[in-house]
């Protein structure tokens, strides 16, 4: 079960949604040193203390993140930042 779950609908094509998702992950890679890899329409990402997936369809995106013990204390702050970014990028 994930510690953070976010879901947003969008009106983009699948390719456009994947490009937006990649921009989001590119930002996160720079900021948090994440490693990511696409497997079909799912972007898997990881770093020490974080593991997650971003599933993209032509109608919505779903983000699930599992946090390590040390990061669970920051869960609400991380969730708020993710919600803000997803809302602005998939508006």
Backbone as a ProteinNet text record, in pm:
[ID]
protein_1_A
[PRIMARY]
XXXXXXXXXXXXXXXXXXXXXXXXXXXXXXXXXXXXXXXXXXXXXXXXXXXXXXXXXXXXXXXXXXXXXXXXXXXXXXXXXXXXXXXXXXX
[TERTIARY]
83.7	0	88.2	48.2	128.7	100.7	200.5	185.5	119.5	145.1	88.5	18.7	-103.5	-181	-242.5	-228.4	-288.9	-344.6	-456.3	-522	-576.4	-552.7	-605	-655.8	-768.4	-815.9	-758.4	-755.4	-704.3	-772.5	-750.8	-807.8	-699.7	-586.8	-474.6	-476.8	-404.4	-384.7	-286.4	-275.8	-182.9	-39.6	1	138	163.6	66.4	82	89.5	6.4	7.1	140.3	196.5	326.4	436.9	427.8	527	518.1	396	377.3	430.4	399.5	448.1	600.6	661.7	808.1	866.3	802.2	847.9	844.6	736.4	724.4	837.4	862.4	967	1105	1125	1253.2	1281.7	1179.1	1195.1	1231	1160.5	1184.2	1322.9	1367.6	1501.4	1607.7	1593.2	1689.4	1685.3	1565.6	1548.1	1578.7	1542	1551.8	1638.3	1709.6	1797.9	1725.2	1606.4	1530.8	1586.9	1571.3	1598.5	1463.6	1441.4	1311.1	1326.9	1220.1	1220.3	1075.8	1046.8	914.8	905.4	795.7	759.3	617.1	605.8	475.4	428	311.3	255.9	271.5	361.9	389	532.4	546.3	678.3	712.8	816.5	864.7	978.7	978.6	1086.8	1128	1253.5	1307.3	1425.2	1451.2	1572.2	1573.4	1675.1	1682.3	1563.9	1482	1367.5	1240.2	1242.3	1123.4	1113.7	992.4	965.6	824.2	806.6	673.4	648.9	522.2	480.2	387.6	393.7	302.6	240.6	114.2	42	-30.6	-10.9	-68.4	-161.4	-282.3	-374.3	-417.6	-502.8	-551.2	-660.1	-694.6	-798.6	-751.4	-649.7	-607.5	-463.8	-415.7	-285	-305	-233	-240.5	-98.9	-74	57.9	48.5	137.2	146.6	292	313.8	449.6	455.3	558.4	587.9	709.3	697.3	803.9	873.9	1004.3	1080.8	1053	1096.8	1070.3	1105.3	1221.3	1267.6	1182.1	1128.6	1049.8	902.9	856	714.6	678.5	775.2	749.8	714.1	753.1	728.1	614	537.1	432.4	335.9	284.6	184.7	244.7	367.7	433.3	456.5	500.8	523.3	391.2	287.4	154.6	104.6	119.6	74.1	148.4	277.2	357.3	317.9	296.2	254.7	117.7	24.3	-109.7	-103.3	-22.2	-6.3	50.5	156.4	218.9	127	60.4	-29.8	-145	-198.4	-310.1	-267.9	-147.9	-104.1	-62.7	-2.2	47.9	-60.7	-162.1	-267.6	-401.5	-395.6	-517.9	-591.3
-118	0	124.4	224.1	345.7	440.8	521.7	625.1	749.5	773.1	889.3	840.2	884.9	849.5	977.8	997.3	1114	1071	1130.8	1098.1	1226.5	1244.2	1359.9	1316.1	1370.2	1350.3	1462.6	1439	1540.9	1525.8	1623.7	1623.1	1615.3	1555.1	1544.9	1410	1403.5	1273	1194.2	1065.6	983.9	1033.6	1063.6	1112.1	1245	1336.5	1465.4	1446.1	1359.1	1333.5	1273.3	1183.7	1125.7	1231.2	1325.4	1433.4	1521.8	1552.6	1632.7	1555.7	1427.2	1344.1	1341.9	1334.6	1333.5	1465.1	1577.1	1706.9	1710	1656.9	1651.6	1568.8	1453.1	1366.1	1426.6	1494.6	1562	1661.8	1736.1	1830.7	1756.7	1647.7	1570.9	1505.3	1462.5	1402.9	1504.4	1627.5	1731.8	1767.3	1780.1	1824.9	1716.5	1591.8	1485.2	1367.1	1380.5	1275.8	1141.9	1148.9	1028.6	962.4	832.8	758.1	710	721.9	682.8	603.9	527.9	447	419.5	441.5	410.5	261.8	201.5	65.2	75.4	79.6	103.5	243.5	254.1	383.3	409.8	336.1	353.8	399.1	506.9	558.1	511.1	430	382.1	472	511.9	595.2	551.3	581.5	538.4	626.2	626.2	681.4	627.9	652.2	603	656.9	567.4	607.6	638.4	625.8	656.7	555.8	507.8	419.9	450.9	466.2	499.2	471.9	491.4	476.1	591.1	626.5	724.4	657.8	620.1	554.9	661	657.4	757.9	690.2	743.1	698.3	821.9	800	913.2	991	949.2	1018	1066.6	999.9	1036.6	995.6	1042.7	1002.1	960.9	858	808.9	791.9	853.4	850.9	777.8	681.7	609.1	609.6	649.5	659.3	590.2	510.5	450.8	523.2	567.7	642.1	554	571.6	504	567.5	501.8	543.7	690.5	733.8	870.4	976.4	943.9	1042	1046.2	947.6	945.8	1068	1123.7	1243.7	1364.3	1360.1	1470.1	1439.8	1336	1290.1	1401.5	1476.1	1578.7	1688.6	1726.5	1828.9	1776.8	1652.1	1591.3	1579.2	1534.9	1520.6	1655.8	1760.2	1893.7	1941.2	1919.4	1961.5	1882.1	1753.8	1670.2	1713.6	1736.1	1780.7	1911.3	2004.4	2133.6	2113.8	2033.6	2012.3	1939.5	1835.1	1762.2	1851	1930.4	2018.7	2122.6	2177.5	2279.3	2217.4	2101.4	2041.7	1970.2	1918.7	1845.9	1919.8	2053.7	2135.5	2135.7
0	0	0	-76.2	-87	29	58.1	160	102.5	-25.3	-94.1	-219.8	-237.8	-355.8	-410.7	-541.5	-605.5	-740.3	-777.1	-902.9	-964.2	-1092.1	-1163.6	-1300.1	-1341.4	-1477.6	-1563.5	-1693.7	-1786.2	-1921	-2006.8	-2141.7	-2248.6	-2215.2	-2307.5	-2378.3	-2490.5	-2552.7	-2465.9	-2488.1	-2411.1	-2427.3	-2549.9	-2573.1	-2502.8	-2509.1	-2441.1	-2289.7	-2237.3	-2092.8	-2049	-2129.8	-2095.9	-2099.3	-2192	-2198.1	-2073.8	-2030.9	-1909.9	-1789.2	-1782	-1671.5	-1669.3	-1787	-1793.2	-1744	-1776.6	-1726.2	-1574.1	-1516.9	-1372	-1312	-1369.7	-1316.1	-1339.1	-1450.4	-1473.5	-1362.1	-1320.2	-1208.9	-1080.2	-1054.4	-932.8	-934.1	-1053.4	-1063.4	-1024.1	-1071.7	-1038	-890	-838.1	-700.6	-597.5	-629.2	-529.8	-573.4	-683.6	-734.2	-755.3	-812.4	-844.4	-969.1	-976.3	-1098.6	-1149.8	-1280.5	-1334.2	-1463.3	-1493.4	-1614.6	-1654.7	-1783.4	-1836.8	-1867	-1828.5	-1867.5	-1921.5	-2053.1	-2114.1	-2078.6	-2018.4	-1979	-1829.2	-1766.7	-1624.5	-1605.6	-1532.8	-1499.7	-1359.1	-1348.1	-1218.9	-1174.7	-1048.4	-998.8	-859	-826.8	-698.9	-658.9	-532.9	-472	-330.3	-259.3	-122.5	-42.4	10	91.6	16	-116.9	-198.2	-312.7	-333.7	-447.7	-494.1	-626	-671.6	-817.5	-855.9	-994.4	-1032.7	-1158	-1215.7	-1338.2	-1325.3	-1435.5	-1516.5	-1647.4	-1736.8	-1836	-1848.5	-1953.2	-2031.9	-2131.4	-2210.4	-2137.4	-2015.7	-1938.2	-1800.9	-1745.2	-1609.8	-1580.4	-1466.1	-1413.1	-1267.5	-1227.6	-1091.1	-1038.1	-925.6	-863.4	-730	-710.4	-583.8	-539.4	-414.2	-361.2	-225.7	-208.1	-77.7	-21.5	101.5	167.1	269.3	277.9	381	516.8	619.7	757.1	782.8	738.3	766.7	695.5	579.5	503.7	542.9	615.2	655.2	740	810.8	890.9	803.3	676.3	583.3	486.9	515.5	425.5	385.7	481	447.9	361.4	385.4	303.2	161.3	150.7	19.3	-55.8	12.8	-49.8	-102	-23.2	-64.4	-188.8	-193.8	-308.9	-433.8	-417.7	-530.1	-581	-490.2	-531.2	-608.5	-560.7	-628.5	-768.8	-780.1	-910.4	-1007.5	-960.8	-1050.1	-1096.1	-1005.9	-1041.8	-1145.6	-1131.6	-1227.6	-1360.5	-1359	-1482.2	-1561.9	-1493.9	-1563.3	-1554.3	-1552.5	-1544.9	-1677.5
[MASK]
+++++++++++++++++++++++++++++++++++++++++++++++++++++++++++++++++++++++++++++++++++++++++++

